mmCIF file of C-alpha atoms in Angstrom:
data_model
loop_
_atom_site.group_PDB
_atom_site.id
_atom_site.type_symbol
_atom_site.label_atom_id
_atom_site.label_comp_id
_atom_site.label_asym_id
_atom_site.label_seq_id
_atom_site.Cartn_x
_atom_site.Cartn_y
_atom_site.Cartn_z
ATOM 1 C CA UNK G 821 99.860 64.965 131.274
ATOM 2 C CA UNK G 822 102.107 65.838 128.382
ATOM 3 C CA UNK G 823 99.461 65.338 125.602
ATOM 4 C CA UNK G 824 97.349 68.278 127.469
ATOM 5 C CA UNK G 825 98.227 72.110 126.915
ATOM 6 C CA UNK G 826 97.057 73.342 130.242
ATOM 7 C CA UNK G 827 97.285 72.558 133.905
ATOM 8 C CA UNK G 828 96.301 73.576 137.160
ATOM 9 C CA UNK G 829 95.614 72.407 140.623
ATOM 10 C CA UNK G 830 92.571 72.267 141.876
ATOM 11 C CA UNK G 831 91.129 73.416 145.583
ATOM 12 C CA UNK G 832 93.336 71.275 148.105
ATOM 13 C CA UNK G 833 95.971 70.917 145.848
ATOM 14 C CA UNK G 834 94.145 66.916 146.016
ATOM 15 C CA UNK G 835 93.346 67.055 142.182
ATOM 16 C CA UNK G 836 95.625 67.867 138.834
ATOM 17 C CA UNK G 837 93.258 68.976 136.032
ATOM 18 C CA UNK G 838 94.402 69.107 132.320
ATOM 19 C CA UNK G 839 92.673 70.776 129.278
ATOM 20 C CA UNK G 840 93.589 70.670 125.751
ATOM 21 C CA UNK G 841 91.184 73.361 123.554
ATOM 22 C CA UNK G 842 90.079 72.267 120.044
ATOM 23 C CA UNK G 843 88.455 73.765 117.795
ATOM 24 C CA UNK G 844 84.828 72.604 118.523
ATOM 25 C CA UNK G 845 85.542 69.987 121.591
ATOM 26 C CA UNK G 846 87.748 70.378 124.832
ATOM 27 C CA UNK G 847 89.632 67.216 126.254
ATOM 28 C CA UNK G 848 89.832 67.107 129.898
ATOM 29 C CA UNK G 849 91.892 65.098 132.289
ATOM 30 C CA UNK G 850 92.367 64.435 135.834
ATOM 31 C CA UNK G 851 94.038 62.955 138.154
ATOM 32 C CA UNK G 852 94.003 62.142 141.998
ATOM 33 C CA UNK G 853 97.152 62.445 144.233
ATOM 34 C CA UNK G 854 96.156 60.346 146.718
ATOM 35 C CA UNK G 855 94.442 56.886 146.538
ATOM 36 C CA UNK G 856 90.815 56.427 145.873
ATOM 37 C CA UNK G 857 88.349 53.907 144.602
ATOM 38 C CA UNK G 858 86.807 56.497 142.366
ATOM 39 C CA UNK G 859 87.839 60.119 141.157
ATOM 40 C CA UNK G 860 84.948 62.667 140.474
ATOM 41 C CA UNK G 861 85.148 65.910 138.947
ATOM 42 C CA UNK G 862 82.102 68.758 138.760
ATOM 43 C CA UNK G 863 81.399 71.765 136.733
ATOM 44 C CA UNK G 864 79.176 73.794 139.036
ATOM 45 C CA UNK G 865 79.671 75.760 142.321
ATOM 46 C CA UNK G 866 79.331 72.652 144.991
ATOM 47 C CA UNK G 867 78.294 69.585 143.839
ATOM 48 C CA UNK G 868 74.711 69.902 144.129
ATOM 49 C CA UNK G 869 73.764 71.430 140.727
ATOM 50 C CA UNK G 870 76.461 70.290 139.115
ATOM 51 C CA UNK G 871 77.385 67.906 136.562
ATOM 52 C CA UNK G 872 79.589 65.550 137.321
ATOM 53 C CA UNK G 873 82.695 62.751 135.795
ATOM 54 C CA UNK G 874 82.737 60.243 137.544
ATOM 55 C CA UNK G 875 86.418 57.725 137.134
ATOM 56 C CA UNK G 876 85.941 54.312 138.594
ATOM 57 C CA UNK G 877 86.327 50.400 137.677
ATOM 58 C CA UNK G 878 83.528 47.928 137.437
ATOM 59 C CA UNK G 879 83.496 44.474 138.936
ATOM 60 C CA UNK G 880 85.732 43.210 135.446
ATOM 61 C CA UNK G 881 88.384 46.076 135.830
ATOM 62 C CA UNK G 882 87.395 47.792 133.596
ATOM 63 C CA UNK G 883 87.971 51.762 133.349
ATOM 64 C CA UNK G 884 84.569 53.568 132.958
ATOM 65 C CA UNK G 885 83.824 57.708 133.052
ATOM 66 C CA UNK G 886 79.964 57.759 133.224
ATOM 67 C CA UNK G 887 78.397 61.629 133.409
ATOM 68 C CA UNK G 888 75.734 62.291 136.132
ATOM 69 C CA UNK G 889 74.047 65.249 136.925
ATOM 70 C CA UNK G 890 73.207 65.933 140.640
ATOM 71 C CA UNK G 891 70.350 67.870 142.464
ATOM 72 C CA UNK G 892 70.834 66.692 145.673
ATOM 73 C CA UNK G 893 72.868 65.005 148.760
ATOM 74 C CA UNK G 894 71.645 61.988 148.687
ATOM 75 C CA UNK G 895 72.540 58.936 146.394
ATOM 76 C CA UNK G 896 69.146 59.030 145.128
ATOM 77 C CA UNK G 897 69.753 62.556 143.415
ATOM 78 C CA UNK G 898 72.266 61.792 141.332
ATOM 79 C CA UNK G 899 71.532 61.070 137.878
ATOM 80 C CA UNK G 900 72.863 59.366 135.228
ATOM 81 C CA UNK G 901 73.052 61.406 131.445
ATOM 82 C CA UNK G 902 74.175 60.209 128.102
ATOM 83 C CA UNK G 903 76.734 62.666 127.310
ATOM 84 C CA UNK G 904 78.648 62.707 123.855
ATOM 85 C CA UNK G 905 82.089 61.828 125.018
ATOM 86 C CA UNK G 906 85.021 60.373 123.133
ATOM 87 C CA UNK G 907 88.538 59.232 123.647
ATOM 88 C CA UNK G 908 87.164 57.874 126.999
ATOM 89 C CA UNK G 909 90.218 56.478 129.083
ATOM 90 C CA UNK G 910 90.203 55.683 132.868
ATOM 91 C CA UNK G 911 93.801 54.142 134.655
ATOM 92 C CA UNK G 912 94.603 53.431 138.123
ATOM 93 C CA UNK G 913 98.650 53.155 138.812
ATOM 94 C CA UNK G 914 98.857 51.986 142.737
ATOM 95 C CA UNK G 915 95.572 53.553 143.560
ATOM 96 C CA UNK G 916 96.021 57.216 141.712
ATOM 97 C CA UNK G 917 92.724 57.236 139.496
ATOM 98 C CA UNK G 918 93.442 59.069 136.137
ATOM 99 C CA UNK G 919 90.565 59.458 133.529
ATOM 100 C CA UNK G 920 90.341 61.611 130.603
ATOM 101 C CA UNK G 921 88.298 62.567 127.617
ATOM 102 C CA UNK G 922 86.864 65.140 124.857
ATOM 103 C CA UNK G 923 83.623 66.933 124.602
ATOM 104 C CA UNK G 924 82.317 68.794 122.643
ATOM 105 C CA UNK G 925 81.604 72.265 123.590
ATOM 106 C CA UNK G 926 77.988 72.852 123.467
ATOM 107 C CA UNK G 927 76.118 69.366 123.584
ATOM 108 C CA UNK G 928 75.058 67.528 120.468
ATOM 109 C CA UNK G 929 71.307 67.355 121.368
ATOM 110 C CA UNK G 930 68.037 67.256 119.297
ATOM 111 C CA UNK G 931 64.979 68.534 119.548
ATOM 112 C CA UNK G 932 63.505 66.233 121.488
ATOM 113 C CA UNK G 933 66.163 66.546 123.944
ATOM 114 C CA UNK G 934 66.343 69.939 124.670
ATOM 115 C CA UNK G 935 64.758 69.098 128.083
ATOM 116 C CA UNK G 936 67.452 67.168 129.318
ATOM 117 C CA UNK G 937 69.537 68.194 132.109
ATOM 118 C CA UNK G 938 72.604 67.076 129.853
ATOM 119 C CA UNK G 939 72.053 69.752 127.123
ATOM 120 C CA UNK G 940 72.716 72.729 129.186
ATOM 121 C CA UNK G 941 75.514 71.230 130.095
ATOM 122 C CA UNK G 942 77.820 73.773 127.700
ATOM 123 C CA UNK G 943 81.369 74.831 128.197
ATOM 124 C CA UNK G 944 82.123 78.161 126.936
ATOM 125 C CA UNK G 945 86.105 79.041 126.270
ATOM 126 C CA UNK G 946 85.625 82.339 127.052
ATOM 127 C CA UNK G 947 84.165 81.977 130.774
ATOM 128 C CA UNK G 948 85.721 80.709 133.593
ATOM 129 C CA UNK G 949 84.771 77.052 134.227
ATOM 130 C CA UNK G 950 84.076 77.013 137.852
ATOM 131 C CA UNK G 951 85.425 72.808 138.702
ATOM 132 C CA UNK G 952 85.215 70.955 142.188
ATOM 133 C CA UNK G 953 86.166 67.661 142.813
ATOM 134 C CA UNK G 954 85.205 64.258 144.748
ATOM 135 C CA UNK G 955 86.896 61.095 145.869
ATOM 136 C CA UNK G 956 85.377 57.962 147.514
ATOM 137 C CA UNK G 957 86.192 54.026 148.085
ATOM 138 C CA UNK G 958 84.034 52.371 145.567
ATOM 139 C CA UNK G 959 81.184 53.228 142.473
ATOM 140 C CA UNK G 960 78.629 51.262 141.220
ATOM 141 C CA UNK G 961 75.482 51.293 138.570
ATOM 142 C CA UNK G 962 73.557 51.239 141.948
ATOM 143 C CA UNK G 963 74.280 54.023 143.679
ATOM 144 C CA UNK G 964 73.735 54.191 147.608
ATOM 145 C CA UNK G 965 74.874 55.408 150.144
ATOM 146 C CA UNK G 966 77.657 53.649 150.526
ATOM 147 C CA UNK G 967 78.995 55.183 147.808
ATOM 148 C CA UNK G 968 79.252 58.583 149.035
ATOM 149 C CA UNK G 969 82.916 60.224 149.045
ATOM 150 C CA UNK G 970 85.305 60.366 151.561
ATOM 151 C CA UNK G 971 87.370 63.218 150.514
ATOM 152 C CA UNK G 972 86.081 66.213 148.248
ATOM 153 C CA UNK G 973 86.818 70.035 147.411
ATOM 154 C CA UNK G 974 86.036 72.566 149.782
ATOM 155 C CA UNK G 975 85.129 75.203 146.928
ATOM 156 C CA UNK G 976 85.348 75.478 143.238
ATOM 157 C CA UNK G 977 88.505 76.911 141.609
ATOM 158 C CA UNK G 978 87.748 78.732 138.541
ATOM 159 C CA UNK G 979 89.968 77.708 135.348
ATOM 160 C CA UNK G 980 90.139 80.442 133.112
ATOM 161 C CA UNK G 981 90.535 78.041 129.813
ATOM 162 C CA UNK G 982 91.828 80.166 127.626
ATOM 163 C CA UNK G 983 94.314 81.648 129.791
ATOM 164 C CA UNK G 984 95.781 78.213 131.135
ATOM 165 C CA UNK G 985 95.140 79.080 135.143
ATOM 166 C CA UNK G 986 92.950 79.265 138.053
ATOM 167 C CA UNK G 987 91.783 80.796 140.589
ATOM 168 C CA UNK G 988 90.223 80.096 144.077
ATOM 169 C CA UNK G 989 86.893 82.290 145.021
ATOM 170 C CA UNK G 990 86.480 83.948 148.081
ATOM 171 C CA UNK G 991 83.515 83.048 149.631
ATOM 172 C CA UNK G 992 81.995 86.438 149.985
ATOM 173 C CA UNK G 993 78.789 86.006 151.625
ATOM 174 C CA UNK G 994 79.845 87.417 155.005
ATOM 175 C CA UNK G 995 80.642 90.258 153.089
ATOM 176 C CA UNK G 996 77.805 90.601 151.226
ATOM 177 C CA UNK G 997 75.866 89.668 154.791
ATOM 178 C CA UNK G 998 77.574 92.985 155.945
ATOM 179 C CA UNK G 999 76.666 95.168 153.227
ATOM 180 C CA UNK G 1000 73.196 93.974 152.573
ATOM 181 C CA UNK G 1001 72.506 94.661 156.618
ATOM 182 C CA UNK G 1002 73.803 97.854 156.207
ATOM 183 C CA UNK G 1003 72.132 98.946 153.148
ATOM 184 C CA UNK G 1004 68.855 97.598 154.758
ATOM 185 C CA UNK G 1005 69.893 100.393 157.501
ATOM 186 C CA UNK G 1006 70.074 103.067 155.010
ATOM 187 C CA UNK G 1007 67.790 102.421 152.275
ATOM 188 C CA UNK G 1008 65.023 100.448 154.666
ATOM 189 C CA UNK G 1009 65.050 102.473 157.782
ATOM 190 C CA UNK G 1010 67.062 105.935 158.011
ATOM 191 C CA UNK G 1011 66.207 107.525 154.570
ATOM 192 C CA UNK G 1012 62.226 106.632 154.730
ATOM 193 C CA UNK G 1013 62.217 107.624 159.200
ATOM 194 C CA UNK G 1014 64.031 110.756 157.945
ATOM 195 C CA UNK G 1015 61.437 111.776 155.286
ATOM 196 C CA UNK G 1016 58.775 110.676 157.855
ATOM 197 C CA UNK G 1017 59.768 112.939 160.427
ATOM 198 C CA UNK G 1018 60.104 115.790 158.274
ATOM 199 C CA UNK G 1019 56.787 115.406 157.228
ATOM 200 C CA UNK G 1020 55.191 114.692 160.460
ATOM 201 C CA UNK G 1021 56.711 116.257 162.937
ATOM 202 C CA UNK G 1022 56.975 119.627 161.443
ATOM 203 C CA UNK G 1023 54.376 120.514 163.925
ATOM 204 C CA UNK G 1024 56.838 120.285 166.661
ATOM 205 C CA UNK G 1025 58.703 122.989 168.187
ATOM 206 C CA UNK G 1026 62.356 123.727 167.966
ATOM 207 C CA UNK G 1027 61.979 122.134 164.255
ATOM 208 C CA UNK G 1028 62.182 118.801 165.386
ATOM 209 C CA UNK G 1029 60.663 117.110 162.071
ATOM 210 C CA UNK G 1030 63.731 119.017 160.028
ATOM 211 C CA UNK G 1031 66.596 118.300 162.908
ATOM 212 C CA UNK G 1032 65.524 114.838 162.814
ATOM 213 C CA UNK G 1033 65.294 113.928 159.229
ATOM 214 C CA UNK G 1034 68.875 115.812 159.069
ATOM 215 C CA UNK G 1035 70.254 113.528 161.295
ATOM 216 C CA UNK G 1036 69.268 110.525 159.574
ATOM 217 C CA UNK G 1037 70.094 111.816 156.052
ATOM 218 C CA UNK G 1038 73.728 112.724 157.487
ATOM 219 C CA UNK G 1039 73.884 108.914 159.082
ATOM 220 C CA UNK G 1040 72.099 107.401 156.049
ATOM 221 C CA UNK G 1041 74.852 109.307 153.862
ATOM 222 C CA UNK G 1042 77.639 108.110 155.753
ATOM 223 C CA UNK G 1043 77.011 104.345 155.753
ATOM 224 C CA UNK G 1044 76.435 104.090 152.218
ATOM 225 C CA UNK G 1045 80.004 105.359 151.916
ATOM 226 C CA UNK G 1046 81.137 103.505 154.309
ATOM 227 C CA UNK G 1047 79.255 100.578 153.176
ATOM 228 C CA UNK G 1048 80.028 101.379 149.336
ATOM 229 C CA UNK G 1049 83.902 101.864 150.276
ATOM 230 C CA UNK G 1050 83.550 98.141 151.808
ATOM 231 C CA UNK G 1051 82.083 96.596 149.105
ATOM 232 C CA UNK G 1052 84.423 97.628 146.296
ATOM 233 C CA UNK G 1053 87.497 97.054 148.567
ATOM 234 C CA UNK G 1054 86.439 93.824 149.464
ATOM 235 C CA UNK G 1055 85.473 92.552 145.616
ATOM 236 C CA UNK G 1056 88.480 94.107 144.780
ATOM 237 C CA UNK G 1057 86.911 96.898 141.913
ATOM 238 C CA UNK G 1058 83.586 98.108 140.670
ATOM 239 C CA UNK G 1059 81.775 96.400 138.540
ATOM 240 C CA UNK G 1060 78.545 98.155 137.013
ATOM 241 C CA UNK G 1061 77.054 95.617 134.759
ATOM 242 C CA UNK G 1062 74.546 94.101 137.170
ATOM 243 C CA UNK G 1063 71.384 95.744 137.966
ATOM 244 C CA UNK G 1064 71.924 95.792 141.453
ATOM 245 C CA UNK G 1065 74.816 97.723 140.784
ATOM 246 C CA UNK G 1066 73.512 100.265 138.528
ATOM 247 C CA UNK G 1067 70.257 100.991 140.576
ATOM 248 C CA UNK G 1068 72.373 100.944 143.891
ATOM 249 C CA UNK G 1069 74.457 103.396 141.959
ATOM 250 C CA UNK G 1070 71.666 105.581 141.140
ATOM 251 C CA UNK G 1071 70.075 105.683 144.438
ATOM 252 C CA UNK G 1072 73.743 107.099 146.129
ATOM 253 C CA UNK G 1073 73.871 110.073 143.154
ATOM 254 C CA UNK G 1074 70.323 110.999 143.710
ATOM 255 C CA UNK G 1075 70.800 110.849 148.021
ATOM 256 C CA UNK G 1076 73.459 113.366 147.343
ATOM 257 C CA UNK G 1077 72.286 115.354 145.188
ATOM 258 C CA UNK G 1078 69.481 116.235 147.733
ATOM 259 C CA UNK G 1079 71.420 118.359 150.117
ATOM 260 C CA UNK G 1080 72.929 119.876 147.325
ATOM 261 C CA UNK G 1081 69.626 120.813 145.700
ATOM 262 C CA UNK G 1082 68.353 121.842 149.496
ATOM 263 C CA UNK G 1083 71.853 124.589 149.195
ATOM 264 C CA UNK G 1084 70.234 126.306 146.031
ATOM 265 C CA UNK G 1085 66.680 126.832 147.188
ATOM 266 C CA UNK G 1086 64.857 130.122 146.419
ATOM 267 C CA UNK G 1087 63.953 132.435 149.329
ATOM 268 C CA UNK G 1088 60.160 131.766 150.284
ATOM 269 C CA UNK G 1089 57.519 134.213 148.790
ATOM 270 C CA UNK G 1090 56.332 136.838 151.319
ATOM 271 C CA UNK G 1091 52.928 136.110 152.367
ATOM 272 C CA UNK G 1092 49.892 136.693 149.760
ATOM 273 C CA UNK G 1093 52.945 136.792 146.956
ATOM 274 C CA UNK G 1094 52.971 133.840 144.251
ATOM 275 C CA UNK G 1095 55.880 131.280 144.147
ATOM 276 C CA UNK G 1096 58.989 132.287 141.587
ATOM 277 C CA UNK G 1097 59.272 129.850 138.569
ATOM 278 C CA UNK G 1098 62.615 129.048 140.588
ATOM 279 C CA UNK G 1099 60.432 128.285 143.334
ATOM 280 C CA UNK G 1100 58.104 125.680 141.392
ATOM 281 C CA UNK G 1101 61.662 124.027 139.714
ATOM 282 C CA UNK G 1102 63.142 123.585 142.670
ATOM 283 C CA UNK G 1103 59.734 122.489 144.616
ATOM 284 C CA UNK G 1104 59.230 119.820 141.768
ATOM 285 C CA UNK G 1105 62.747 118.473 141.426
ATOM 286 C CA UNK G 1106 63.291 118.385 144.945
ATOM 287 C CA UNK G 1107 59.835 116.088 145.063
ATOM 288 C CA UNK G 1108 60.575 113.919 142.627
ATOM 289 C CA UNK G 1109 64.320 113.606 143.312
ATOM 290 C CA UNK G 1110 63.540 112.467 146.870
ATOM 291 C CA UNK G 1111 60.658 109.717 146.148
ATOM 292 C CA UNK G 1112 62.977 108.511 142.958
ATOM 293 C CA UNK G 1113 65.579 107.844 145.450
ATOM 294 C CA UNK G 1114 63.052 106.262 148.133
ATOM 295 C CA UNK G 1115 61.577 103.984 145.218
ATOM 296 C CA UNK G 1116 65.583 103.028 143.814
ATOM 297 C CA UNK G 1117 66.930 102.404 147.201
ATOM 298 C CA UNK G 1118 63.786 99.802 147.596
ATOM 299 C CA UNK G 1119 64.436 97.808 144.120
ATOM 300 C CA UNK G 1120 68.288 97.907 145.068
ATOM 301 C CA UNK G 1121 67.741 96.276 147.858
ATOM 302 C CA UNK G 1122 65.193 93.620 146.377
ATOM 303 C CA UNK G 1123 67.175 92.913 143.706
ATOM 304 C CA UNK G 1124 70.464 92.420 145.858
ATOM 305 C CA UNK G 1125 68.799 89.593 147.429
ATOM 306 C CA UNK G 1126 67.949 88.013 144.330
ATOM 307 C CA UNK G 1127 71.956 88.424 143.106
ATOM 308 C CA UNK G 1128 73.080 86.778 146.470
ATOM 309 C CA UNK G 1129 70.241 84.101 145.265
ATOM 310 C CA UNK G 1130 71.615 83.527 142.119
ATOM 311 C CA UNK G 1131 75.464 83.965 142.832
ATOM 312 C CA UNK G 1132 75.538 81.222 145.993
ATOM 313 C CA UNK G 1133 72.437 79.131 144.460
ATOM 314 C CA UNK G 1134 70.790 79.850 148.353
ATOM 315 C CA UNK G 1135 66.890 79.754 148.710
ATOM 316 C CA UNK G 1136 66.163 83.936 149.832
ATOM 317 C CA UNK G 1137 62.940 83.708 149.029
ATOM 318 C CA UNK G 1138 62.060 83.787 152.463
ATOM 319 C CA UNK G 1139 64.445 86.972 153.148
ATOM 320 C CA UNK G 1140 62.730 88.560 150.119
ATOM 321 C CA UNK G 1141 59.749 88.300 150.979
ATOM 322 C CA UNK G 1142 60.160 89.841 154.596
ATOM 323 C CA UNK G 1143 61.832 92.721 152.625
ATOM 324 C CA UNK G 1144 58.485 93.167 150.705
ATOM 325 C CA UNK G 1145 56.610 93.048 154.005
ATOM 326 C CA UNK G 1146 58.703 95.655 155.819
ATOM 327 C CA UNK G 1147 57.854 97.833 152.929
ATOM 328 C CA UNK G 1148 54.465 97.234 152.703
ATOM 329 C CA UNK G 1149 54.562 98.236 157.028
ATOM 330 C CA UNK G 1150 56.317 101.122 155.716
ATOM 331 C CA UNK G 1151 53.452 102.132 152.931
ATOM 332 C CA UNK G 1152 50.041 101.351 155.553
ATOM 333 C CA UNK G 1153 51.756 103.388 157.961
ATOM 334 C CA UNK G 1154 52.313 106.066 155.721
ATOM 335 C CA UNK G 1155 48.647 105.714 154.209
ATOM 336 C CA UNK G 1156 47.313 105.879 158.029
ATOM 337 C CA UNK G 1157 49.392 109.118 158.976
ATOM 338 C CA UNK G 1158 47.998 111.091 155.608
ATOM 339 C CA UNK G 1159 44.249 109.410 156.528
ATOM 340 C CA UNK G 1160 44.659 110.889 160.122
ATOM 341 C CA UNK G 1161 45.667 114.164 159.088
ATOM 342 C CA UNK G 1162 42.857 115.058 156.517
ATOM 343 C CA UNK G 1163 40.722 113.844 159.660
ATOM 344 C CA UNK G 1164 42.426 116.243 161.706
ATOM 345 C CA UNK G 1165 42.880 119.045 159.695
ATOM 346 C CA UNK G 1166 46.976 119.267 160.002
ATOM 347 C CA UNK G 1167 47.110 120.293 156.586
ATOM 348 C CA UNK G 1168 45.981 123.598 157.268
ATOM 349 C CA UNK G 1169 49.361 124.661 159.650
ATOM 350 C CA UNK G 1170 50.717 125.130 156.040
ATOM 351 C CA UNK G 1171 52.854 122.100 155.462
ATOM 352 C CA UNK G 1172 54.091 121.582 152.171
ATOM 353 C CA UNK G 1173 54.441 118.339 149.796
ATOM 354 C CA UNK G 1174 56.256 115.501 151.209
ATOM 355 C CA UNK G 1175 59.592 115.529 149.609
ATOM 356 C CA UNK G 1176 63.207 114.244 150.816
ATOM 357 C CA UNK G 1177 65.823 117.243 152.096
ATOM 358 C CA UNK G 1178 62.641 119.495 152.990
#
């Protein structure tokens, strides 16, 4: 442990992991605190798509670290690579496995190997390395079941190698759980029922169509605060540089701007007079303000599923897609309501363009 610059331990406290940076390689070690048959080590989230280290002793005694790469639970996902590694050393003292050795950064693959699971294997300085760990009674070449492990990580830690420490990640999916739901409230329900009873039930007495799309714009307005406030607390900042962020972002701006725009409409024409050129600004920037932030809300939402996707390596396709379908109910329904009022002839009680706020 003295040769190596760096140090941390990892999730359980069950592993010690040592680094060393160079100038185009990296030499790792670790080392189990607790007695094991072999000691395992992962760069990935969880262990399935990861690539793994594996420390253990063939039937001569012999040290070995072989590299695997893993797509599944079972034995017969993991598989072996041929990694470059050098300075390969594997010890046990009293049943505490330690193995080490160097890589090189970015794999030392040609051409024809650019395929290989092995050369996206690449370990970038600058980005935390996100490590879990394994431990089990015995390895072998032949890998079944019995050679599962008996003790592993309960999370990655990412080691931040530059900086020489670590940190555990929250898992935030209930949170994200939380404000997806809610979102799905605002964006998926409130804001397009709001704009739908404005636009037809303005027919009703007592304004109903107005009162009720108020209502739901003041609720829909509320819980994306609420919901906003929730999310940056709980991820601990704001962070715009996904596009789930910046569209989500965009969607909240334009939502408020609406009752602000409603504030500074011109007074209606009397009857027979033409509309003001205020009147035909407002009319069109109210319109397209109001379907912009309809059409936003939707892609926020879509592509928040795909960033929960991609951030927890989870299969949403199915979530997606009933997304897409609720929208698609939302857009017949729509198409039915217009078709039934050209039937009718509703549009002659005067009613205006459908637009968000009016």
């Amino acid at each position: 442990s003295d040769m190596y610059n760096n140090s941390v331990l990892l999730d359980d406290q069950q592993v010690s992991f040592f680094w060393t940076l160079s100038d185009n390689s990296i030499s790792f070690a670790a080392r189990g605190e607790k007695k094991s048959g072999y000691l395992a080590i992962g760069f990935g989230n969880e262990m399935v798509h990861s690539f793994a280290y594996v420390g253990w002793f063939d039937d001569d005694g012999k040290g070995r670290v072989d590299t695997y790469w893993i797509d599944g639970k079972g034995a017969a996902d993991v598989h072996p690579t041929k990694e470059n590694l050098t300075y390969v050393r594997c010890k046990s003292e009293n049943g505490i496995i330690t193995m080490e050795f160097t890589r090189p950064f970015k794999p030392l693959c040609t051409k024809d190997q650019d395929g290989k699971p092995e050369c996206k294997n690449i370990v970038d300085p600058s980005t935390p390395l996100k490590v879990i760990w394994a431990m089990g009674a015995k390895w072998s070449n032949d890998l079944t079941e019995k050679n599962m492990h008996f003790a592993h990580s309960s999370r990655h830690v990412k080691v931040m190698l530059t900086h020489g420490s670590a940190e555990t990640e929250q898992d935030l999916r209930p949170v994200l759980t939380v404000h997806g739901f809610m979102m799905f409230l605002a964006w998926g329900i409130l804001l397009p029922g709001g704009v739908m009873a404005a636009r037809y039930l303005k027919h009703l007495k007592v304004m109903v169509g107005l009162k009720s799309m108020s209502i739901c714009n003041i609720q829909d307005w509320l819980l994306c605060y609420l919901d906003f406030s929730f999310a940056v607390a709980e991820l601990k900042g704001l962070y715009v540089t996904s596009l789930h962020v910046k569209l989500g972002m965009t969607a909240i701006t334009l939502a408020c701007f609406q009752p602000i725009n409603a504030l500074l409409r011109p007074k209606k024409p009397a009857s027979g007079e033409l509309l003001l050129r205020e009147g035909v600004i407002w009319e069109y920037s109210h319109v397209i303000a109001g379907r912009s932030v309809i059409i936003i809300g939707m892609a926020a939402l879509l592509t928040g599923m795909k960033h929960l996707g991609e951030r927890y390596g989870e299969d949403v396709r199915r979530l997606t897609w009933a997304l897409i379908c609720w929208f698609l109910i939302g857009g017949v329904t729509v198409l039915y309501l217009e078709f039934r009022d050209k039937q009718t002839g509703d549009r002659s009680s005067g009613r205006g363009n459908w637009v968000l706020g009016n």
